[in-house]
Tab-separated table of N, CA and C in Angstrom:
chain	number	residue	atom	x	y	z
A	1	MET	N	20.096	21.211	8.068
A	1	MET	CA	19.114	20.940	7.046
A	1	MET	C	17.913	20.252	7.698
A	2	GLU	N	16.742	20.735	7.410
A	2	GLU	CA	15.513	20.227	8.001
A	2	GLU	C	14.766	19.309	7.049
A	3	THR	N	14.129	18.294	7.604
A	3	THR	CA	13.282	17.422	6.804
A	3	THR	C	11.925	18.087	6.653
A	4	LEU	N	11.468	18.185	5.445
A	4	LEU	CA	10.165	18.788	5.167
A	4	LEU	C	9.133	17.674	5.083
A	5	MET	N	8.178	17.683	5.990
A	5	MET	CA	7.144	16.657	5.997
A	5	MET	C	6.052	17.044	5.011
A	6	GLU	N	5.659	16.106	4.214
A	6	GLU	CA	4.659	16.349	3.192
A	6	GLU	C	3.351	15.707	3.623
A	7	GLU	N	2.368	16.507	3.898
A	7	GLU	CA	1.064	15.991	4.284
A	7	GLU	C	0.192	15.902	3.040
A	8	GLU	N	-0.117	14.705	2.647
A	8	GLU	CA	-0.912	14.494	1.452
A	8	GLU	C	-1.839	13.318	1.702
A	9	GLU	N	-3.030	13.384	1.177
A	9	GLU	CA	-3.966	12.288	1.341
A	9	GLU	C	-3.429	11.065	0.610
A	10	TYR	N	-3.515	9.934	1.272
A	10	TYR	CA	-2.973	8.696	0.729
A	10	TYR	C	-4.117	7.692	0.611
A	11	ASN	N	-4.623	7.496	-0.601
A	11	ASN	CA	-5.735	6.574	-0.832
A	11	ASN	C	-5.211	5.270	-1.404
A	12	TRP	N	-5.764	4.166	-0.933
A	12	TRP	CA	-5.354	2.858	-1.419
A	12	TRP	C	-6.477	1.856	-1.222
A	13	ARG	N	-6.362	0.733	-1.928
A	13	ARG	CA	-7.299	-0.386	-1.767
A	13	ARG	C	-6.514	-1.680	-1.808
A	14	GLU	N	-6.803	-2.557	-0.857
A	14	GLU	CA	-6.203	-3.889	-0.877
A	14	GLU	C	-6.834	-4.668	-2.022
A	15	VAL	N	-6.083	-5.551	-2.618
A	15	VAL	CA	-6.592	-6.391	-3.692
A	15	VAL	C	-6.862	-7.771	-3.118
A	16	LYS	N	-8.076	-8.266	-3.300
A	16	LYS	CA	-8.406	-9.622	-2.863
A	16	LYS	C	-7.877	-10.568	-3.928
A	17	LEU	N	-6.874	-11.345	-3.548
A	17	LEU	CA	-6.215	-12.225	-4.505
A	17	LEU	C	-6.966	-13.543	-4.634
A	18	PRO	N	-6.727	-14.271	-5.726
A	18	PRO	CA	-7.465	-15.515	-5.990
A	18	PRO	C	-7.367	-16.515	-4.841
A	19	SER	N	-8.463	-17.198	-4.577
A	19	SER	CA	-8.486	-18.165	-3.484
A	19	SER	C	-7.846	-19.491	-3.864
A	20	LEU	N	-7.462	-19.653	-5.132
A	20	LEU	CA	-6.832	-20.903	-5.537
A	20	LEU	C	-5.425	-21.028	-4.984
A	21	ILE	N	-4.892	-19.945	-4.467
A	21	ILE	CA	-3.560	-20.006	-3.881
A	21	ILE	C	-3.697	-20.529	-2.459
A	22	PRO	N	-3.071	-21.672	-2.155
A	22	PRO	CA	-3.173	-22.211	-0.802
A	22	PRO	C	-2.533	-21.265	0.210
A	23	VAL	N	-3.022	-21.318	1.430
A	23	VAL	CA	-2.451	-20.497	2.485
A	23	VAL	C	-1.107	-21.098	2.870
A	24	VAL	N	-0.083	-20.267	2.882
A	24	VAL	CA	1.251	-20.726	3.253
A	24	VAL	C	1.275	-20.876	4.765
A	25	PRO	N	1.729	-22.035	5.275
A	25	PRO	CA	1.722	-22.242	6.719
A	25	PRO	C	2.659	-21.270	7.433
A	26	GLU	N	2.377	-21.067	8.716
A	26	GLU	CA	3.237	-20.206	9.527
A	26	GLU	C	4.646	-20.802	9.557
A	27	PRO	N	5.660	-19.947	9.641
A	27	PRO	CA	7.029	-20.453	9.688
A	27	PRO	C	7.245	-21.352	10.895
A	28	GLU	N	8.120	-22.340	10.725
A	28	GLU	CA	8.383	-23.269	11.811
A	28	GLU	C	9.318	-22.658	12.849
A	29	MET	N	9.624	-23.427	13.901
A	29	MET	CA	10.466	-22.941	14.995
A	29	MET	C	11.946	-23.199	14.697
A	30	GLU	N	12.802	-22.265	15.132
A	30	GLU	CA	14.254	-22.442	15.051
A	30	GLU	C	14.653	-23.473	16.100
A	31	ARG	N	15.548	-24.383	15.744
A	31	ARG	CA	15.969	-25.407	16.702
A	31	ARG	C	16.719	-24.820	17.892
A	32	GLU	N	17.713	-23.980	17.611
A	32	GLU	CA	18.596	-23.475	18.664
A	32	GLU	C	17.884	-22.527	19.628
A	33	THR	N	17.139	-21.598	19.106
A	33	THR	CA	16.565	-20.544	19.950
A	33	THR	C	15.119	-20.805	20.349
A	34	GLY	N	14.441	-21.668	19.643
A	34	GLY	CA	13.035	-21.916	19.929
A	34	GLY	C	12.131	-20.784	19.459
A	35	GLU	N	12.709	-19.818	18.726
A	35	GLU	CA	11.920	-18.703	18.205
A	35	GLU	C	11.339	-19.060	16.851
A	36	ARG	N	10.244	-18.421	16.560
A	36	ARG	CA	9.566	-18.657	15.292
A	36	ARG	C	10.360	-18.035	14.152
A	37	ARG	N	10.608	-18.811	13.111
A	37	ARG	CA	11.264	-18.296	11.913
A	37	ARG	C	10.304	-17.398	11.172
A	38	ARG	N	10.763	-16.243	10.798
A	38	ARG	CA	9.887	-15.319	10.088
A	38	ARG	C	10.534	-14.963	8.770
A	39	GLY	N	9.731	-14.987	7.734
A	39	GLY	CA	10.232	-14.598	6.428
A	39	GLY	C	10.374	-13.094	6.326
A	40	ARG	N	10.934	-12.681	5.231
A	40	ARG	CA	11.144	-11.253	4.992
A	40	ARG	C	9.981	-10.674	4.203
A	41	ASP	N	9.829	-9.367	4.298
A	41	ASP	CA	8.875	-8.643	3.466
A	41	ASP	C	9.650	-8.058	2.299
A	42	ILE	N	9.173	-8.298	1.083
A	42	ILE	CA	9.803	-7.769	-0.125
A	42	ILE	C	8.750	-6.962	-0.870
A	43	LEU	N	9.025	-5.687	-1.079
A	43	LEU	CA	8.105	-4.789	-1.771
A	43	LEU	C	8.497	-4.722	-3.241
A	44	ILE	N	7.544	-5.031	-4.121
A	44	ILE	CA	7.798	-4.970	-5.562
A	44	ILE	C	6.792	-4.012	-6.188
A	45	ALA	N	7.312	-2.943	-6.796
A	45	ALA	CA	6.471	-1.981	-7.505
A	45	ALA	C	6.234	-2.521	-8.907
A	46	VAL	N	4.969	-2.630	-9.291
A	46	VAL	CA	4.651	-3.205	-10.598
A	46	VAL	C	3.756	-2.278	-11.406
A	47	ASP	N	3.891	-2.382	-12.722
A	47	ASP	CA	2.972	-1.728	-13.647
A	47	ASP	C	2.821	-2.665	-14.839
A	48	HIS	N	2.284	-2.184	-15.930
A	48	HIS	CA	2.025	-3.054	-17.077
A	48	HIS	C	3.200	-3.128	-18.047
A	49	GLY	N	4.333	-2.535	-17.714
A	49	GLY	CA	5.478	-2.499	-18.614
A	49	GLY	C	6.360	-3.735	-18.520
A	50	PRO	N	7.161	-3.985	-19.571
A	50	PRO	CA	8.033	-5.159	-19.594
A	50	PRO	C	9.156	-5.097	-18.563
A	51	ASN	N	9.665	-3.911	-18.258
A	51	ASN	CA	10.739	-3.810	-17.273
A	51	ASN	C	10.241	-4.123	-15.871
A	52	SER	N	9.005	-3.792	-15.606
A	52	SER	CA	8.396	-4.124	-14.329
A	52	SER	C	8.286	-5.642	-14.185
A	53	LYS	N	7.855	-6.294	-15.236
A	53	LYS	CA	7.730	-7.760	-15.219
A	53	LYS	C	9.092	-8.414	-15.043
A	54	HIS	N	10.098	-7.851	-15.709
A	54	HIS	CA	11.455	-8.384	-15.583
A	54	HIS	C	11.948	-8.248	-14.137
A	55	ALA	N	11.691	-7.106	-13.507
A	55	ALA	CA	12.095	-6.893	-12.118
A	55	ALA	C	11.364	-7.866	-11.187
A	56	PHE	N	10.081	-8.084	-11.452
A	56	PHE	CA	9.290	-9.036	-10.666
A	56	PHE	C	9.875	-10.447	-10.792
A	57	ASP	N	10.148	-10.870	-12.030
A	57	ASP	CA	10.729	-12.196	-12.256
A	57	ASP	C	12.079	-12.332	-11.559
A	58	TRP	N	12.901	-11.281	-11.653
A	58	TRP	CA	14.220	-11.297	-11.023
A	58	TRP	C	14.078	-11.476	-9.513
A	59	ALA	N	13.149	-10.756	-8.907
A	59	ALA	CA	12.950	-10.843	-7.462
A	59	ALA	C	12.516	-12.246	-7.043
A	60	LEU	N	11.654	-12.872	-7.828
A	60	LEU	CA	11.220	-14.232	-7.494
A	60	LEU	C	12.376	-15.218	-7.547
A	61	VAL	N	13.221	-15.079	-8.552
A	61	VAL	CA	14.324	-16.024	-8.738
A	61	VAL	C	15.476	-15.754	-7.768
A	62	HIS	N	15.825	-14.488	-7.567
A	62	HIS	CA	17.037	-14.161	-6.824
A	62	HIS	C	16.822	-13.742	-5.371
A	63	LEU	N	15.628	-13.340	-4.999
A	63	LEU	CA	15.393	-12.842	-3.638
A	63	LEU	C	14.459	-13.707	-2.808
A	64	ALA	N	13.366	-14.117	-3.387
A	64	ALA	CA	12.282	-14.744	-2.624
A	64	ALA	C	12.652	-16.121	-2.084
A	65	ARG	N	12.247	-16.333	-0.810
A	65	ARG	CA	12.368	-17.638	-0.165
A	65	ARG	C	10.984	-18.029	0.350
A	66	ILE	N	10.806	-19.281	0.656
A	66	ILE	CA	9.476	-19.799	0.983
A	66	ILE	C	8.757	-19.031	2.096
A	67	ALA	N	9.420	-18.633	3.154
A	67	ALA	CA	8.737	-17.959	4.267
A	67	ALA	C	8.493	-16.470	4.014
A	68	ASP	N	8.991	-15.939	2.909
A	68	ASP	CA	8.861	-14.507	2.613
A	68	ASP	C	7.444	-14.133	2.195
A	69	THR	N	7.161	-12.842	2.284
A	69	THR	CA	5.903	-12.289	1.787
A	69	THR	C	6.229	-11.232	0.751
A	70	ILE	N	5.664	-11.396	-0.439
A	70	ILE	CA	5.833	-10.417	-1.510
A	70	ILE	C	4.682	-9.416	-1.397
A	71	HIS	N	5.014	-8.141	-1.337
A	71	HIS	CA	4.012	-7.072	-1.308
A	71	HIS	C	4.064	-6.382	-2.665
A	72	LEU	N	3.005	-6.525	-3.441
A	72	LEU	CA	2.932	-5.866	-4.745
A	72	LEU	C	2.254	-4.520	-4.575
A	73	ILE	N	2.792	-3.493	-5.218
A	73	ILE	CA	2.170	-2.172	-5.182
A	73	ILE	C	2.082	-1.643	-6.603
A	74	HIS	N	0.929	-1.062	-6.915
A	74	HIS	CA	0.712	-0.483	-8.244
A	74	HIS	C	-0.002	0.846	-8.060
A	75	ALA	N	0.527	1.903	-8.655
A	75	ALA	CA	-0.081	3.233	-8.542
A	75	ALA	C	-0.967	3.507	-9.750
A	76	VAL	N	-2.142	4.053	-9.486
A	76	VAL	CA	-3.077	4.430	-10.552
A	76	VAL	C	-3.475	5.893	-10.365
A	77	SER	N	-3.980	6.494	-11.441
A	77	SER	CA	-4.378	7.901	-11.368
A	77	SER	C	-5.605	8.098	-10.483
A	78	SER	N	-6.533	7.150	-10.526
A	78	SER	CA	-7.747	7.268	-9.716
A	78	SER	C	-8.296	5.887	-9.381
A	79	LEU	N	-8.600	5.683	-8.114
A	79	LEU	CA	-9.213	4.421	-7.693
A	79	LEU	C	-10.672	4.351	-8.114
A	80	LYS	N	-11.247	5.500	-8.455
A	80	LYS	CA	-12.660	5.555	-8.840
A	80	LYS	C	-12.880	5.140	-10.285
A	81	ASN	N	-11.828	5.131	-11.088
A	81	ASN	CA	-11.926	4.723	-12.488
A	81	ASN	C	-11.960	3.196	-12.536
A	82	GLY	N	-13.136	2.636	-12.755
A	82	GLY	CA	-13.327	1.188	-12.722
A	82	GLY	C	-12.471	0.425	-13.705
A	83	LEU	N	-12.314	0.952	-14.908
A	83	LEU	CA	-11.528	0.277	-15.938
A	83	LEU	C	-10.060	0.174	-15.534
A	84	VAL	N	-9.513	1.273	-15.040
A	84	VAL	CA	-8.112	1.297	-14.605
A	84	VAL	C	-7.917	0.365	-13.413
A	85	TYR	N	-8.841	0.424	-12.456
A	85	TYR	CA	-8.740	-0.417	-11.266
A	85	TYR	C	-8.805	-1.899	-11.627
A	86	GLU	N	-9.736	-2.270	-12.512
A	86	GLU	CA	-9.872	-3.675	-12.908
A	86	GLU	C	-8.627	-4.183	-13.625
A	87	ALA	N	-8.031	-3.351	-14.477
A	87	ALA	CA	-6.803	-3.751	-15.174
A	87	ALA	C	-5.676	-3.968	-14.169
A	88	ALA	N	-5.572	-3.079	-13.189
A	88	ALA	CA	-4.536	-3.208	-12.161
A	88	ALA	C	-4.783	-4.441	-11.299
A	89	GLN	N	-6.036	-4.683	-10.964
A	89	GLN	CA	-6.383	-5.849	-10.156
A	89	GLN	C	-6.053	-7.141	-10.905
A	90	GLY	N	-6.356	-7.178	-12.191
A	90	GLY	CA	-6.025	-8.352	-13.003
A	90	GLY	C	-4.530	-8.617	-13.033
A	91	LEU	N	-3.744	-7.552	-13.160
A	91	LEU	CA	-2.286	-7.684	-13.144
A	91	LEU	C	-1.814	-8.262	-11.817
A	92	MET	N	-2.337	-7.744	-10.719
A	92	MET	CA	-1.944	-8.212	-9.388
A	92	MET	C	-2.301	-9.683	-9.183
A	93	GLU	N	-3.482	-10.076	-9.642
A	93	GLU	CA	-3.902	-11.470	-9.499
A	93	GLU	C	-2.980	-12.394	-10.278
A	94	LYS	N	-2.666	-12.006	-11.512
A	94	LYS	CA	-1.785	-12.814	-12.358
A	94	LYS	C	-0.401	-12.962	-11.718
A	95	LEU	N	0.135	-11.864	-11.216
A	95	LEU	CA	1.466	-11.901	-10.608
A	95	LEU	C	1.477	-12.690	-9.304
A	96	SER	N	0.402	-12.621	-8.533
A	96	SER	CA	0.362	-13.371	-7.275
A	96	SER	C	0.331	-14.875	-7.521
A	97	VAL	N	-0.403	-15.299	-8.541
A	97	VAL	CA	-0.427	-16.722	-8.897
A	97	VAL	C	0.967	-17.160	-9.337
A	98	GLU	N	1.605	-16.344	-10.168
A	98	GLU	CA	2.955	-16.667	-10.631
A	98	GLU	C	3.946	-16.730	-9.469
A	99	ALA	N	3.826	-15.815	-8.508
A	99	ALA	CA	4.727	-15.805	-7.351
A	99	ALA	C	4.602	-17.097	-6.555
A	100	PHE	N	3.373	-17.574	-6.405
A	100	PHE	CA	3.200	-18.824	-5.673
A	100	PHE	C	3.736	-20.011	-6.468
A	101	GLU	N	3.453	-20.043	-7.770
A	101	GLU	CA	3.907	-21.163	-8.601
A	101	GLU	C	5.431	-21.230	-8.695
A	102	VAL	N	6.089	-20.083	-8.787
A	102	VAL	CA	7.542	-20.052	-8.976
A	102	VAL	C	8.295	-20.171	-7.652
A	103	ALA	N	7.903	-19.389	-6.645
A	103	ALA	CA	8.692	-19.320	-5.415
A	103	ALA	C	7.948	-19.790	-4.164
A	104	MET	N	6.676	-20.178	-4.300
A	104	MET	CA	5.858	-20.622	-3.174
A	104	MET	C	5.841	-19.601	-2.040
A	105	VAL	N	5.642	-18.334	-2.402
A	105	VAL	CA	5.602	-17.264	-1.408
A	105	VAL	C	4.199	-16.693	-1.296
A	106	LYS	N	3.905	-16.169	-0.137
A	106	LYS	CA	2.637	-15.485	0.105
A	106	LYS	C	2.718	-14.118	-0.573
A	107	THR	N	1.605	-13.668	-1.131
A	107	THR	CA	1.573	-12.376	-1.811
A	107	THR	C	0.428	-11.527	-1.279
A	108	LEU	N	0.727	-10.267	-1.010
A	108	LEU	CA	-0.281	-9.274	-0.671
A	108	LEU	C	-0.188	-8.183	-1.721
A	109	ALA	N	-1.308	-7.584	-2.073
A	109	ALA	CA	-1.294	-6.580	-3.141
A	109	ALA	C	-2.079	-5.352	-2.719
A	110	ARG	N	-1.592	-4.197	-3.154
A	110	ARG	CA	-2.245	-2.934	-2.834
A	110	ARG	C	-2.170	-2.026	-4.056
A	111	ILE	N	-3.311	-1.451	-4.401
A	111	ILE	CA	-3.370	-0.468	-5.486
A	111	ILE	C	-3.530	0.890	-4.821
A	112	VAL	N	-2.633	1.815	-5.152
A	112	VAL	CA	-2.656	3.132	-4.518
A	112	VAL	C	-2.961	4.203	-5.548
A	113	GLU	N	-3.508	5.289	-5.078
A	113	GLU	CA	-3.872	6.394	-5.953
A	113	GLU	C	-2.797	7.471	-5.869
A	114	GLY	N	-2.380	7.969	-7.036
A	114	GLY	CA	-1.450	9.090	-7.053
A	114	GLY	C	-0.109	8.759	-7.666
A	115	ASP	N	0.877	9.566	-7.306
A	115	ASP	CA	2.221	9.460	-7.845
A	115	ASP	C	2.888	8.160	-7.399
A	116	ALA	N	3.443	7.423	-8.349
A	116	ALA	CA	4.041	6.121	-8.053
A	116	ALA	C	5.230	6.243	-7.105
A	117	GLY	N	6.083	7.218	-7.336
A	117	GLY	CA	7.270	7.379	-6.491
A	117	GLY	C	6.917	7.615	-5.038
A	118	LYS	N	5.964	8.510	-4.799
A	118	LYS	CA	5.537	8.799	-3.430
A	118	LYS	C	4.878	7.578	-2.805
A	119	ALA	N	4.077	6.867	-3.598
A	119	ALA	CA	3.387	5.677	-3.085
A	119	ALA	C	4.384	4.600	-2.678
A	120	ILE	N	5.407	4.401	-3.496
A	120	ILE	CA	6.428	3.399	-3.176
A	120	ILE	C	7.136	3.776	-1.882
A	121	CYS	N	7.487	5.047	-1.745
A	121	CYS	CA	8.163	5.508	-0.525
A	121	CYS	C	7.282	5.323	0.707
A	122	LYS	N	5.996	5.645	0.591
A	122	LYS	CA	5.084	5.491	1.733
A	122	LYS	C	4.919	4.023	2.113
A	123	GLU	N	4.805	3.168	1.124
A	123	GLU	CA	4.675	1.734	1.409
A	123	GLU	C	5.958	1.186	2.028
A	124	ALA	N	7.101	1.630	1.531
A	124	ALA	CA	8.377	1.184	2.092
A	124	ALA	C	8.509	1.648	3.543
A	125	GLU	N	8.065	2.854	3.812
A	125	GLU	CA	8.104	3.371	5.178
A	125	GLU	C	7.165	2.574	6.083
A	126	ARG	N	6.006	2.216	5.577
A	126	ARG	CA	5.015	1.465	6.354
A	126	ARG	C	5.470	0.031	6.616
A	127	LEU	N	5.993	-0.629	5.585
A	127	LEU	CA	6.342	-2.044	5.684
A	127	LEU	C	7.733	-2.303	6.252
A	128	LYS	N	8.648	-1.386	6.023
A	128	LYS	CA	10.060	-1.578	6.365
A	128	LYS	C	10.567	-2.901	5.768
A	129	PRO	N	10.461	-3.051	4.443
A	129	PRO	CA	10.813	-4.318	3.803
A	129	PRO	C	12.320	-4.571	3.774
A	130	ALA	N	12.682	-5.832	3.582
A	130	ALA	CA	14.092	-6.198	3.426
A	130	ALA	C	14.622	-5.686	2.098
A	131	ALA	N	13.749	-5.576	1.097
A	131	ALA	CA	14.159	-5.095	-0.226
A	131	ALA	C	12.985	-4.416	-0.918
A	132	VAL	N	13.315	-3.423	-1.742
A	132	VAL	CA	12.338	-2.766	-2.608
A	132	VAL	C	12.815	-3.005	-4.028
A	133	VAL	N	11.961	-3.597	-4.857
A	133	VAL	CA	12.336	-3.952	-6.226
A	133	VAL	C	11.422	-3.216	-7.194
A	134	MET	N	12.019	-2.625	-8.231
A	134	MET	CA	11.221	-1.936	-9.251
A	134	MET	C	11.969	-1.937	-10.565
A	135	GLY	N	11.226	-1.838	-11.644
A	135	GLY	CA	11.825	-1.753	-12.967
A	135	GLY	C	12.177	-0.316	-13.295
A	136	THR	N	12.825	-0.124	-14.435
A	136	THR	CA	13.180	1.227	-14.874
A	136	THR	C	12.734	1.423	-16.305
A	137	ARG	N	12.640	2.683	-16.690
A	137	ARG	CA	12.372	3.035	-18.084
A	137	ARG	C	13.392	4.079	-18.486
A	138	VAL	N	13.992	3.934	-19.652
A	138	VAL	CA	14.964	4.911	-20.133
A	138	VAL	C	14.378	5.610	-21.347
A	139	TYR	N	14.416	6.933	-21.340
A	139	TYR	CA	13.904	7.734	-22.448
A	139	TYR	C	15.072	8.295	-23.254
A	140	CYS	N	14.850	8.531	-24.539
A	140	CYS	CA	15.868	9.119	-25.399
A	140	CYS	C	15.833	10.642	-25.273
A	141	ARG	N	16.582	11.317	-26.099
A	141	ARG	CA	16.749	12.776	-26.141
A	141	ARG	C	17.560	13.222	-24.936
A	142	GLU	N	16.907	13.795	-23.932
A	142	GLU	CA	17.618	14.134	-22.706
A	142	GLU	C	17.887	12.820	-21.991
A	143	VAL	N	18.885	12.795	-21.162
A	143	VAL	CA	19.115	11.595	-20.374
A	143	VAL	C	18.169	11.666	-19.189
A	144	SER	N	17.100	10.909	-19.274
A	144	SER	CA	16.104	10.863	-18.203
A	144	SER	C	15.872	9.416	-17.843
A	145	VAL	N	15.919	9.125	-16.592
A	145	VAL	CA	15.639	7.777	-16.146
A	145	VAL	C	14.403	7.849	-15.272
A	146	SER	N	13.400	7.076	-15.615
A	146	SER	CA	12.172	7.079	-14.837
A	146	SER	C	12.083	5.788	-14.054
A	147	ILE	N	11.984	5.906	-12.757
A	147	ILE	CA	11.848	4.735	-11.904
A	147	ILE	C	10.419	4.738	-11.389
A	148	ALA	N	9.625	3.786	-11.884
A	148	ALA	CA	8.214	3.676	-11.508
A	148	ALA	C	7.518	5.030	-11.621
A	149	SER	N	7.721	5.686	-12.750
A	149	SER	CA	7.098	6.966	-13.088
A	149	SER	C	7.617	8.173	-12.296
A	150	THR	N	8.670	7.995	-11.502
A	150	THR	CA	9.304	9.124	-10.828
A	150	THR	C	10.533	9.481	-11.633
A	151	THR	N	10.604	10.692	-12.145
A	151	THR	CA	11.660	11.038	-13.078
A	151	THR	C	12.780	11.824	-12.420
A	152	VAL	N	14.009	11.417	-12.745
A	152	VAL	CA	15.205	12.137	-12.336
A	152	VAL	C	15.883	12.562	-13.618
A	153	LYS	N	16.055	13.853	-13.821
A	153	LYS	CA	16.652	14.336	-15.066
A	153	LYS	C	18.068	14.812	-14.813
A	154	GLN	N	18.969	14.480	-15.731
A	154	GLN	CA	20.349	14.937	-15.662
A	154	GLN	C	20.570	15.905	-16.806
A	155	HIS	N	20.877	17.140	-16.469
A	155	HIS	CA	21.119	18.150	-17.494
A	155	HIS	C	22.619	18.343	-17.653
A	156	PRO	N	23.090	18.605	-18.892
A	156	PRO	CA	24.531	18.781	-19.112
A	156	PRO	C	25.095	19.989	-18.402
């Protein structure tokens, strides 16, 4: 079985987060080895839904540690649509402030254009995070579970 490589344009924009968040100092040195302690990278896919917020809150409480870096990713239909971009940027800013207040972690945010599932996979491949966290949505009628807008359908 061969892996099929998908060549697709990948557009994204970094989000400049609020400056009121203090810079988290570099990790200190390990006593035994003398090596620098490094936190983990945790990728959290977010959108404006309640399940996304619940997943974000869960990650802060159960996963995040002080030296970690939270990477927020949000997929939009077009980066050129100012209204959509501003709403996504506002969400990222709000979540980054909350991440610092709750878990004292550094946050980086990226808004990507296109399919959420593909964007999450590309970011996970780029970052190689310790964990990928995302909410789910369940639809009625057919049993369909959508994970960050990527749908897997189960037919009888």
